[in-house]
Coordinates of N, CA and C in Angstrom, one line a residue:
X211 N 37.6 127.1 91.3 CA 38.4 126.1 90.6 C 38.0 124.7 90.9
X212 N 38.3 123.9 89.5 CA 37.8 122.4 90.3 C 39.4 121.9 89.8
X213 N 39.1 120.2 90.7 CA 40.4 119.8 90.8 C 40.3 118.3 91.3
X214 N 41.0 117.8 90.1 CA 40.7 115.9 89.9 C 41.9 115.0 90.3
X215 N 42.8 116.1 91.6 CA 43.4 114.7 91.9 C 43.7 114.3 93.5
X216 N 41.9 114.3 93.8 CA 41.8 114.3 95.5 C 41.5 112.7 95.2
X217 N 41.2 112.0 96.4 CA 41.3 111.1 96.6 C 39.6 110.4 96.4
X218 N 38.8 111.2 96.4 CA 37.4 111.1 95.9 C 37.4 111.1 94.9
X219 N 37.9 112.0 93.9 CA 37.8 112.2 92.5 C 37.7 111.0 91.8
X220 N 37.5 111.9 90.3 CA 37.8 110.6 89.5 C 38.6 109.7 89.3
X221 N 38.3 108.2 89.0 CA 39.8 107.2 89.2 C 39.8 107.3 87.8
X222 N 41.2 106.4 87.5 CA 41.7 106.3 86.1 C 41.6 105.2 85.4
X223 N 40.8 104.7 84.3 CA 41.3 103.7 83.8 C 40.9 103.4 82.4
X224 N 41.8 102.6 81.2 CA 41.9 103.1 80.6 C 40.8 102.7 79.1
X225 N 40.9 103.8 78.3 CA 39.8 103.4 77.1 C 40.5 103.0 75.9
X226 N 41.6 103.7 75.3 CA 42.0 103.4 73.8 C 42.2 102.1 73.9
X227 N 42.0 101.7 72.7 CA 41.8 100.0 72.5 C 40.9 98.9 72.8
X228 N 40.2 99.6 74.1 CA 39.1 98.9 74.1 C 37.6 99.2 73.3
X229 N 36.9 97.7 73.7 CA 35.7 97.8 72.8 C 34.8 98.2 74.4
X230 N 33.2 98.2 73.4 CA 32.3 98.6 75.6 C 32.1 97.5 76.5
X231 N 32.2 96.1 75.6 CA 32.0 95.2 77.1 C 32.9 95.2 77.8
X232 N 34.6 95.1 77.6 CA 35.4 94.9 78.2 C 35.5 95.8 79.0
X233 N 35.2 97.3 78.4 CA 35.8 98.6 79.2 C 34.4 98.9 80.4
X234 N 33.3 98.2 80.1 CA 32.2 98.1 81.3 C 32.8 97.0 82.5
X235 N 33.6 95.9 82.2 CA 33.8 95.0 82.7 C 35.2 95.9 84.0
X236 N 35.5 96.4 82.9 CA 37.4 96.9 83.8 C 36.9 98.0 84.6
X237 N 36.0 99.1 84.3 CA 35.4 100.2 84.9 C 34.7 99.7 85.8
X238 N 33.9 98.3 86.1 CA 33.5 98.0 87.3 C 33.8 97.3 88.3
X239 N 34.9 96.6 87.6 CA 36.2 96.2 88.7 C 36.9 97.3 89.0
X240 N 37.3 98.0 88.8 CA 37.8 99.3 89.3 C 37.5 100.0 89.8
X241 N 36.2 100.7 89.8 CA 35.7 101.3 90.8 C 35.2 100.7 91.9
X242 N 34.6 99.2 92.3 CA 34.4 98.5 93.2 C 36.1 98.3 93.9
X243 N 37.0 98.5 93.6 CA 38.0 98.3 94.1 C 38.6 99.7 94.8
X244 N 37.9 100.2 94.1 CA 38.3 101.9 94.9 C 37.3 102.0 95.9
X245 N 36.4 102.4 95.9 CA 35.2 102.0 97.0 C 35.6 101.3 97.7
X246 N 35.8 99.7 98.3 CA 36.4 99.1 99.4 C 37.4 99.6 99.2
X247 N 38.3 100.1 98.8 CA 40.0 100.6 99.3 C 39.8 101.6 100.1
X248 N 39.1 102.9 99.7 CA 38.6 104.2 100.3 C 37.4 104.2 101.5
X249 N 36.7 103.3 101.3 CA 35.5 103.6 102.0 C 34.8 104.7 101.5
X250 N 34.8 104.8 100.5 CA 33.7 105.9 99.7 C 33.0 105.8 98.6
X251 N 31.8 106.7 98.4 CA 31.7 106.6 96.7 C 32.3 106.8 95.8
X252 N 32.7 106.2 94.7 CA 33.8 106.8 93.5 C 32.4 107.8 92.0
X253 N 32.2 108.6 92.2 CA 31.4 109.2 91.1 C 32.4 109.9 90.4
X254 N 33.8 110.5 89.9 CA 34.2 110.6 88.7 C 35.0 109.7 87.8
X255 N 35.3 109.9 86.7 CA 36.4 109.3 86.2 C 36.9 110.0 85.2
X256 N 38.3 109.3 84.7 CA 39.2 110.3 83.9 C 39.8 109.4 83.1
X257 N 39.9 109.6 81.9 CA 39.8 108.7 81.2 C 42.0 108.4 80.3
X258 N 42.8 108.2 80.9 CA 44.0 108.2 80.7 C 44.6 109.2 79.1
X259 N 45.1 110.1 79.2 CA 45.5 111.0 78.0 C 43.9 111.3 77.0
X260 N 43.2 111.3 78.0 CA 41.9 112.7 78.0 C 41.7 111.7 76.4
X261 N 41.1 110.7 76.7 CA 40.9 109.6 75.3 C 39.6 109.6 74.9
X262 N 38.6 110.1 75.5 CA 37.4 110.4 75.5 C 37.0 111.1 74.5
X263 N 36.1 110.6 72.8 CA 36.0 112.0 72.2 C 35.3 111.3 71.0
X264 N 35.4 112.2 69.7 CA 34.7 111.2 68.6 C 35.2 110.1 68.1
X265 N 34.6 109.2 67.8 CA 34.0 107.3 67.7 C 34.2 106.3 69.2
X266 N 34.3 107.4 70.6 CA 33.8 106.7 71.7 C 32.9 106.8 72.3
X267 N 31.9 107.7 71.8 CA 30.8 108.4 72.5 C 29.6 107.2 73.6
X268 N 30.1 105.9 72.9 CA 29.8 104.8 73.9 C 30.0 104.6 75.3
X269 N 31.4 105.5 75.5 CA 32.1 105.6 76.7 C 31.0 106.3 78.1
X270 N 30.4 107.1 77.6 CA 29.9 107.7 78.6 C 28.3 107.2 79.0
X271 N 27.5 106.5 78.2 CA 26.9 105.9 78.6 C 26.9 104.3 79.3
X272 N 28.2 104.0 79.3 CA 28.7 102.7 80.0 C 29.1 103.3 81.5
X273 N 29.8 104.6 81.5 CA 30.2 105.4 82.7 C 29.0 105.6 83.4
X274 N 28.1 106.2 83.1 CA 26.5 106.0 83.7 C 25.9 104.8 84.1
X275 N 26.3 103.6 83.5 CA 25.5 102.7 83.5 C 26.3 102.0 84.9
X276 N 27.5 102.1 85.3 CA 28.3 101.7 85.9 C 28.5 102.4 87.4
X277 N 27.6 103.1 87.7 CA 27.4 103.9 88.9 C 28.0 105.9 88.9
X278 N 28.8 105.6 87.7 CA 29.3 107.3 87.5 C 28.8 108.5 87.4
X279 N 29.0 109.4 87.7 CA 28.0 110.6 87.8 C 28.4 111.7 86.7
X280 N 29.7 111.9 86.2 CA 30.7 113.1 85.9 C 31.9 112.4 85.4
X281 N 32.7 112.7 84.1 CA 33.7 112.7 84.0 C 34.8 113.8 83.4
X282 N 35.9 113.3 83.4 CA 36.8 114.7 82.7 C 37.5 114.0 82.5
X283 N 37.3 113.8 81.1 CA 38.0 113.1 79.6 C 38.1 113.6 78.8
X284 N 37.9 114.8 78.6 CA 37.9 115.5 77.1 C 38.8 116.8 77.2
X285 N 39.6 116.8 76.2 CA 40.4 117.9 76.3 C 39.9 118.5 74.9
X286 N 39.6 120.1 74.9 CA 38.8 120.3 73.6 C 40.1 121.5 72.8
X287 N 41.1 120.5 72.4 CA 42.3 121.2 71.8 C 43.2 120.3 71.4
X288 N 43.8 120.2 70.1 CA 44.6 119.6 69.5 C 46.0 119.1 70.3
X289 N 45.9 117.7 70.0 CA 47.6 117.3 70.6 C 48.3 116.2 69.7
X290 N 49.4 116.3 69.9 CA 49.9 114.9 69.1 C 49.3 113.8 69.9
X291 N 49.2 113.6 71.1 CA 48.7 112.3 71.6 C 47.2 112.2 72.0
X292 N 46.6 113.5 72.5 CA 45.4 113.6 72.7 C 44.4 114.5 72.0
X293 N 43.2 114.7 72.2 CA 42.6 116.4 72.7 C 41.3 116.0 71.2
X294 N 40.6 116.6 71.6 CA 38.9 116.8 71.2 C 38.5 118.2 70.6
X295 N 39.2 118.6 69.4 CA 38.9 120.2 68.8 C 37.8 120.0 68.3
X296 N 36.8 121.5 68.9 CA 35.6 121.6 68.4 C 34.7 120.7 69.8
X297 N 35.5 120.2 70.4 CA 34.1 119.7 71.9 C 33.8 121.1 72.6
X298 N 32.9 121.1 73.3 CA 32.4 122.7 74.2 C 33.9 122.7 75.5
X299 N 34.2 123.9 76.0 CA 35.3 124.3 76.5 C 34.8 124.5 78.0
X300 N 32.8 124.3 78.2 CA 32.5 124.1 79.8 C 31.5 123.0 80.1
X301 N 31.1 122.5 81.4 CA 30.8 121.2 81.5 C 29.2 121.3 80.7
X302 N 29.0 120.2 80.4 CA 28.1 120.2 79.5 C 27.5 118.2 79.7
X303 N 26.6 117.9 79.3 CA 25.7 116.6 79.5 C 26.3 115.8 78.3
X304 N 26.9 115.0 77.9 CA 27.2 114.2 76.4 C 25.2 113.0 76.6
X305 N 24.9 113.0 77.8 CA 23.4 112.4 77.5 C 23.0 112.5 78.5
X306 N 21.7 112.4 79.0 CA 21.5 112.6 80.4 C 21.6 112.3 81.7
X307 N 21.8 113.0 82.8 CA 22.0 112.5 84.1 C 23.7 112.6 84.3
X308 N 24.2 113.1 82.9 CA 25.7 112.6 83.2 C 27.0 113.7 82.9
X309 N 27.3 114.4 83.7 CA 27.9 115.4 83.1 C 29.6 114.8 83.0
X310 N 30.1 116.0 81.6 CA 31.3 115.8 80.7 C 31.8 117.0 81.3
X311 N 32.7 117.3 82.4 CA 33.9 119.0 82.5 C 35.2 118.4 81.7
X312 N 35.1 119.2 80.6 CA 36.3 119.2 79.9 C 38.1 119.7 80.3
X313 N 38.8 119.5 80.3 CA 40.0 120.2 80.8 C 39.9 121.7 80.4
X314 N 40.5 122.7 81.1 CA 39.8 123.9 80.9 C 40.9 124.5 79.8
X315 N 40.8 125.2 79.1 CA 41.5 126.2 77.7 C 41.2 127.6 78.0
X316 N 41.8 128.6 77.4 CA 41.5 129.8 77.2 C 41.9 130.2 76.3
X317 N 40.8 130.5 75.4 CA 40.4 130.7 74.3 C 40.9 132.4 73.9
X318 N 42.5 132.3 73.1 CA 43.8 133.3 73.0 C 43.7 133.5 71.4
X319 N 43.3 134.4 70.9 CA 43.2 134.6 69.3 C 42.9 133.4 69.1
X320 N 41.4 132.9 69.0 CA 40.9 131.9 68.4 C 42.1 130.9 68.5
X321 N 42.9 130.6 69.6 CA 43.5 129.1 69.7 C 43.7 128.9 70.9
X322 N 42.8 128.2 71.4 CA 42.4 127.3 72.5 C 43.8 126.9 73.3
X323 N 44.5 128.2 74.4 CA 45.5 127.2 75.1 C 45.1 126.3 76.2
X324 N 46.6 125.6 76.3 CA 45.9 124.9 77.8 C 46.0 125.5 79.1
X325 N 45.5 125.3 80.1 CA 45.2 126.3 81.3 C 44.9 125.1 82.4
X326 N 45.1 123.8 82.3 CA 44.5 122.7 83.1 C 45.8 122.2 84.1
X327 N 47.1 122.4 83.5 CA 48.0 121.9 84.3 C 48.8 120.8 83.7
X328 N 48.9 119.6 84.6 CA 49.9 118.6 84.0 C 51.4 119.3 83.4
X329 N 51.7 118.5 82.5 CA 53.0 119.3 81.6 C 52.8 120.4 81.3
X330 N 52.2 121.1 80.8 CA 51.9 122.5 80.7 C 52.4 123.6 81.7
X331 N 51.7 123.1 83.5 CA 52.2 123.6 84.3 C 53.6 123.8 84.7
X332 N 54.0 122.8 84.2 CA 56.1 122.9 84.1 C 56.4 123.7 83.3
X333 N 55.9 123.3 82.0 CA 56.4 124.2 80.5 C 56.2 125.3 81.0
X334 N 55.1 126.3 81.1 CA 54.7 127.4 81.3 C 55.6 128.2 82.9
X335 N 56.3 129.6 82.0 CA 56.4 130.5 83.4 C 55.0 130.5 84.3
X336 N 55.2 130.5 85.5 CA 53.7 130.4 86.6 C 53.2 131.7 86.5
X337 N 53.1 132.8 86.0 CA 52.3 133.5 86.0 C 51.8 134.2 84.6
X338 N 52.2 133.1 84.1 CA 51.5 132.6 82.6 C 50.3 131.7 82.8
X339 N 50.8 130.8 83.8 CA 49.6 130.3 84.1 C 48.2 130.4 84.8
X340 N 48.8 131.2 85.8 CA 48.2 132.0 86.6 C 46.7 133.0 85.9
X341 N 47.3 133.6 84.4 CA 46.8 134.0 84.2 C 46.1 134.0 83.0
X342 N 46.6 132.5 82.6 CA 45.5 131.8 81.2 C 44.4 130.7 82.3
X343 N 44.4 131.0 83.8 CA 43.3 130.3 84.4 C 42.7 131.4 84.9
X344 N 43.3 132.6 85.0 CA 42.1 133.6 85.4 C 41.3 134.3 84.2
X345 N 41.6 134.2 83.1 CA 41.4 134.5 81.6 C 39.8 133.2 81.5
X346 N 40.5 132.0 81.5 CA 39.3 131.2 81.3 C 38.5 130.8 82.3
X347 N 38.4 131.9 83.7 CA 37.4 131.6 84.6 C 36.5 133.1 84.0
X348 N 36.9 133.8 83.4 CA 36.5 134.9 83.1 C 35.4 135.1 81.5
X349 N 36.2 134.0 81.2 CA 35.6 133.9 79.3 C 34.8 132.8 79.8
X350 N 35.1 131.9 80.3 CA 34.6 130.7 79.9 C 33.0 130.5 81.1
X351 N 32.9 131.7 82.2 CA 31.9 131.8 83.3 C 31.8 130.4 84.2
X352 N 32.7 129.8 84.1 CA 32.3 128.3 84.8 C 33.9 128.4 85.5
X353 N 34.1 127.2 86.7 CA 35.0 127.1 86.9 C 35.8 126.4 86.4
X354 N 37.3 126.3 86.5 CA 38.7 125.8 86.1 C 38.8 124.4 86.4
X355 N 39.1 123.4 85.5 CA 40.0 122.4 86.6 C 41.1 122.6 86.2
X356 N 42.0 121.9 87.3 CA 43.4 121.5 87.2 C 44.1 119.9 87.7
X357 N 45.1 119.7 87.2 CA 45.0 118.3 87.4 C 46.9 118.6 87.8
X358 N 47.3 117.7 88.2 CA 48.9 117.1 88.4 C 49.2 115.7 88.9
X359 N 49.9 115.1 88.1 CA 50.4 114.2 88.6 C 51.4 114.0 89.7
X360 N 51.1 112.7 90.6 CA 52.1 113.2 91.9 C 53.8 112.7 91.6
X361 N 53.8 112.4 90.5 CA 55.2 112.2 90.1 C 55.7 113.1 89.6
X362 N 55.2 114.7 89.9 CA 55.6 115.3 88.8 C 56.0 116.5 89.9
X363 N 56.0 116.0 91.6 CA 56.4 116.7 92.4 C 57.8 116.1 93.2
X364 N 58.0 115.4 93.0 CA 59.3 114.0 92.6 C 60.7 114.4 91.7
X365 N 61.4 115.4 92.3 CA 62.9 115.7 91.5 C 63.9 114.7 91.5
X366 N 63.4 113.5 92.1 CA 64.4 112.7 92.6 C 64.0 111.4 92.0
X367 N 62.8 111.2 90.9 CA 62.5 110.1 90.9 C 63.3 109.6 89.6
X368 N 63.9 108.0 89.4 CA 65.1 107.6 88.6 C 64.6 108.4 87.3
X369 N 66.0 108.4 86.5 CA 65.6 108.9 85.0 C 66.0 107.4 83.9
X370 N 64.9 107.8 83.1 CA 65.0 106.8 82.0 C 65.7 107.2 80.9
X371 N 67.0 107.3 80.6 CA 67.8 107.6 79.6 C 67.5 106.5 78.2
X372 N 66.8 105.6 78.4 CA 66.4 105.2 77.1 C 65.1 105.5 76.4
X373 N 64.5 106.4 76.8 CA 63.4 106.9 76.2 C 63.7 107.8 74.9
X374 N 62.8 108.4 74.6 CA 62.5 108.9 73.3 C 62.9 110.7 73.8
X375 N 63.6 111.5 73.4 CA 64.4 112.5 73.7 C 62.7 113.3 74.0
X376 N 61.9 113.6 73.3 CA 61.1 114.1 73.5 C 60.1 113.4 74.8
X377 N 60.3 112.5 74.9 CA 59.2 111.8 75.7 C 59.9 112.3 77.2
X378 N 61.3 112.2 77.1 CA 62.1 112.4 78.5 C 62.0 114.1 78.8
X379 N 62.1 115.1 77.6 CA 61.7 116.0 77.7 C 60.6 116.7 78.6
X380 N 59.4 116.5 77.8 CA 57.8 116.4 78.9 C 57.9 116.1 80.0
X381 N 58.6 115.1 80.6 CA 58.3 114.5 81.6 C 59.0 114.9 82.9
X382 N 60.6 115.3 82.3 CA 61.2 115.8 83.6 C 61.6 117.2 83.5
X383 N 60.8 117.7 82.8 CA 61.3 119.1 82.7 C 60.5 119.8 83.8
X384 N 61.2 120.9 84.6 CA 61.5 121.6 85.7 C 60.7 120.8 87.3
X385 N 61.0 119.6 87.0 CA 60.0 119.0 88.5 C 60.4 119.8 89.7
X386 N 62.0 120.8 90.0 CA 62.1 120.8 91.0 C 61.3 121.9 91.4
X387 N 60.6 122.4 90.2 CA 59.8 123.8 90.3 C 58.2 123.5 90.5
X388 N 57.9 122.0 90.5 CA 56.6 122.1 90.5 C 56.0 122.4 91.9
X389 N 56.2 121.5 92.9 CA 56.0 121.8 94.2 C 55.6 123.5 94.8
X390 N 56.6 124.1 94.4 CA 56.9 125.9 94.4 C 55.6 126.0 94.2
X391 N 55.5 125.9 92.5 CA 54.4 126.6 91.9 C 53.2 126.1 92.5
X392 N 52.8 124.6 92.9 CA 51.5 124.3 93.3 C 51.2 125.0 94.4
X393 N 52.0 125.3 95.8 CA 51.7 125.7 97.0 C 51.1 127.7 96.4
X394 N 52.2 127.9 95.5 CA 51.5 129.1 94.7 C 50.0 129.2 94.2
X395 N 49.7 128.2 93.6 CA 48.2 128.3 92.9 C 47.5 128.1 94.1
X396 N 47.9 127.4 94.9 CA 46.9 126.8 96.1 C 46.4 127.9 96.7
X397 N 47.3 128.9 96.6 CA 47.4 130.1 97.8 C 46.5 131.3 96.8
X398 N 46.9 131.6 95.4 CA 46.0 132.4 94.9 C 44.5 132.1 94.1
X399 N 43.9 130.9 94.3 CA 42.6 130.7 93.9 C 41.9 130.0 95.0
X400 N 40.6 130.3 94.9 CA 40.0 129.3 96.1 C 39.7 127.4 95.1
X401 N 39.4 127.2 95.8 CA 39.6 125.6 95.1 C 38.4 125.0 96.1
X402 N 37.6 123.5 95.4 CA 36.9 122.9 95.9 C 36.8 121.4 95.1
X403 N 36.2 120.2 95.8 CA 36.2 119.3 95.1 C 35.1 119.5 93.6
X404 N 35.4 118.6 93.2 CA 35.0 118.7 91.4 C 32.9 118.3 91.9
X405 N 32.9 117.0 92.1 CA 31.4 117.0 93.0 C 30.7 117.6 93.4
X406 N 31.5 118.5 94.3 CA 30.8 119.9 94.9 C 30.4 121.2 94.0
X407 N 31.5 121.1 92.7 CA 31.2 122.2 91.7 C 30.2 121.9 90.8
X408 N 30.1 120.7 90.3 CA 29.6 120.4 89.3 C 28.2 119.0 89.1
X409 N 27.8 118.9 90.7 CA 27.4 117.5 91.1 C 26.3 118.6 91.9
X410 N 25.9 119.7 91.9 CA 24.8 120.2 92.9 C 23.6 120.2 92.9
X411 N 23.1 119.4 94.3 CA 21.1 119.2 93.8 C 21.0 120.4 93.5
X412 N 20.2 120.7 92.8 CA 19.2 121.7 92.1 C 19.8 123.3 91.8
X413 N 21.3 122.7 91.3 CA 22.0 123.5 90.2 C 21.2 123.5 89.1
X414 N 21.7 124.9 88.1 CA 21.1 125.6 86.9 C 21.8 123.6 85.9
X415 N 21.1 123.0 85.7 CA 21.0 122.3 84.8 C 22.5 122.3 83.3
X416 N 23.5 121.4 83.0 CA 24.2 121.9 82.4 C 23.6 121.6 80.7
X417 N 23.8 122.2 80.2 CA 23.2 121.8 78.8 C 23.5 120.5 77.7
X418 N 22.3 120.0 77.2 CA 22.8 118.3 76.4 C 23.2 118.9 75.0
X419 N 24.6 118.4 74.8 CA 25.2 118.0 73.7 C 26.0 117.1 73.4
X420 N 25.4 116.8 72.0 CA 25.9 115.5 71.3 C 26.2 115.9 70.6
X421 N 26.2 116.9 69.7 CA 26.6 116.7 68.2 C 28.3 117.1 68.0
X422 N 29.1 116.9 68.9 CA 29.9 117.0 68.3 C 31.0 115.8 68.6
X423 N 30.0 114.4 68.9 CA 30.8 113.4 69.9 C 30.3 112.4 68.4
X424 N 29.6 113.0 67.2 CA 29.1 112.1 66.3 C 30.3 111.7 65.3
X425 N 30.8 110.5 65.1 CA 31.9 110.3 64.6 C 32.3 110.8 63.3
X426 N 33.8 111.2 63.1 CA 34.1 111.4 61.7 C 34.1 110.9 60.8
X427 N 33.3 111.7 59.6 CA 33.4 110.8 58.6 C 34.5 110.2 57.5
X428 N 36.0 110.8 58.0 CA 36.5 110.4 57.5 C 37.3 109.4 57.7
X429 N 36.7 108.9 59.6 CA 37.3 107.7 60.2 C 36.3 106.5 60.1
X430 N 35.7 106.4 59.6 CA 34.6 105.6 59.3 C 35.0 104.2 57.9

């Protein structure tokens, strides 16, 4: 399994709305700011509500150009807020030198569930989950990632009663269960940093694709 919320991993910052100079400009204040905070190299990033996808395909050659090695920004499944249907479902090159691991799915009568975590991981009984990530380590021959937010291990953190009924929904539903379930997953997969999985000198090469990062024509 891979897994993007160690402290090497990828940092976060964000793309919708931006154009590429600015988002070259904020992505290298950012990662220079992580590096002197950490004392490390920063080679992933993640791109806030997985925003990465067709008419930004710009994004990932500014990521390269900016010291990055790897990101996971693409979710290849329909959402009301996010997701990239029709992107490949394992890591793959969007151009060279630079690999794309998409959030992982398992692919359930031709519809792509999620299996990566975040809200999901609440929504979902745990051994539903358990086993739409052993399902897409199996279909998919590549490893898993999974992600969580650390507020989402937090039963206690205030509630916003003026939010959007649905919005409050997602957000605080079953936190006091998440903790449970994480020490669970921890215990039944082996796990390793994302770098180590997908970052290896003289690994089998991941395959280049572009054509499905080429913008719609009917957003044009």
């Amino acid at each position: 399994m891979g897994t993007n919320w160690r402290a090497t991993g990828p940092i976060t910052c964000g793309l919708i709305g931006y154009r590429p100079k600015p988002f070259a400009r904020m992505c290298a204040k950012a990662n220079k700011s992580w590096e002197d905070a950490g004392s490390v190299l920063v080679h992933g990033y993640r791109a806030p509500t997985f925003s990465i996808g067709r008419n930004s395909s710009w994004a990932h050659a500014i990521l390269l150009e900016e010291g990055y090695r790897y990101s996971s920004s693409v979710y290849p499944r329909k959402h009301d807020l996010y997701g990239s249907p029709g992107a490949p479902r394992t890591p793959f090159a969007p151009l060279p030198g630079f690999v794309e691991v998409p959030l992982t799915t398992a692919r359930i009568f031709q519809i792509d569930v999620p299996a990566s975590g975040g809200g999901y991981f609440r929504l979902f009984p745990y051994h539903l989950t358990r086993w739409l990530l052993d399902q897409a380590y199996r279909r998919n021959r590549a490893p898993a990632v999974f992600y969580l937010h650390p507020w989402e291990v937090d039963p206690d953190q205030p509630r916003q009663h003026q939010a959007p009924l649905l919005s409050r929904f997602r957000h605080y539903l079953n936190l006091g269960l998440t903790e449970h379930r994480l020490r669970r997953l921890l215990g039944d997969f082996k796990w390793a940093r994302m770098d180590h999985l997908f970052l290896i000198d003289g690994a089998e090469p991941v395959p280049l694709i572009t054509s499905w990062m080429e913008p719609n024509p009917q957003s044009r």
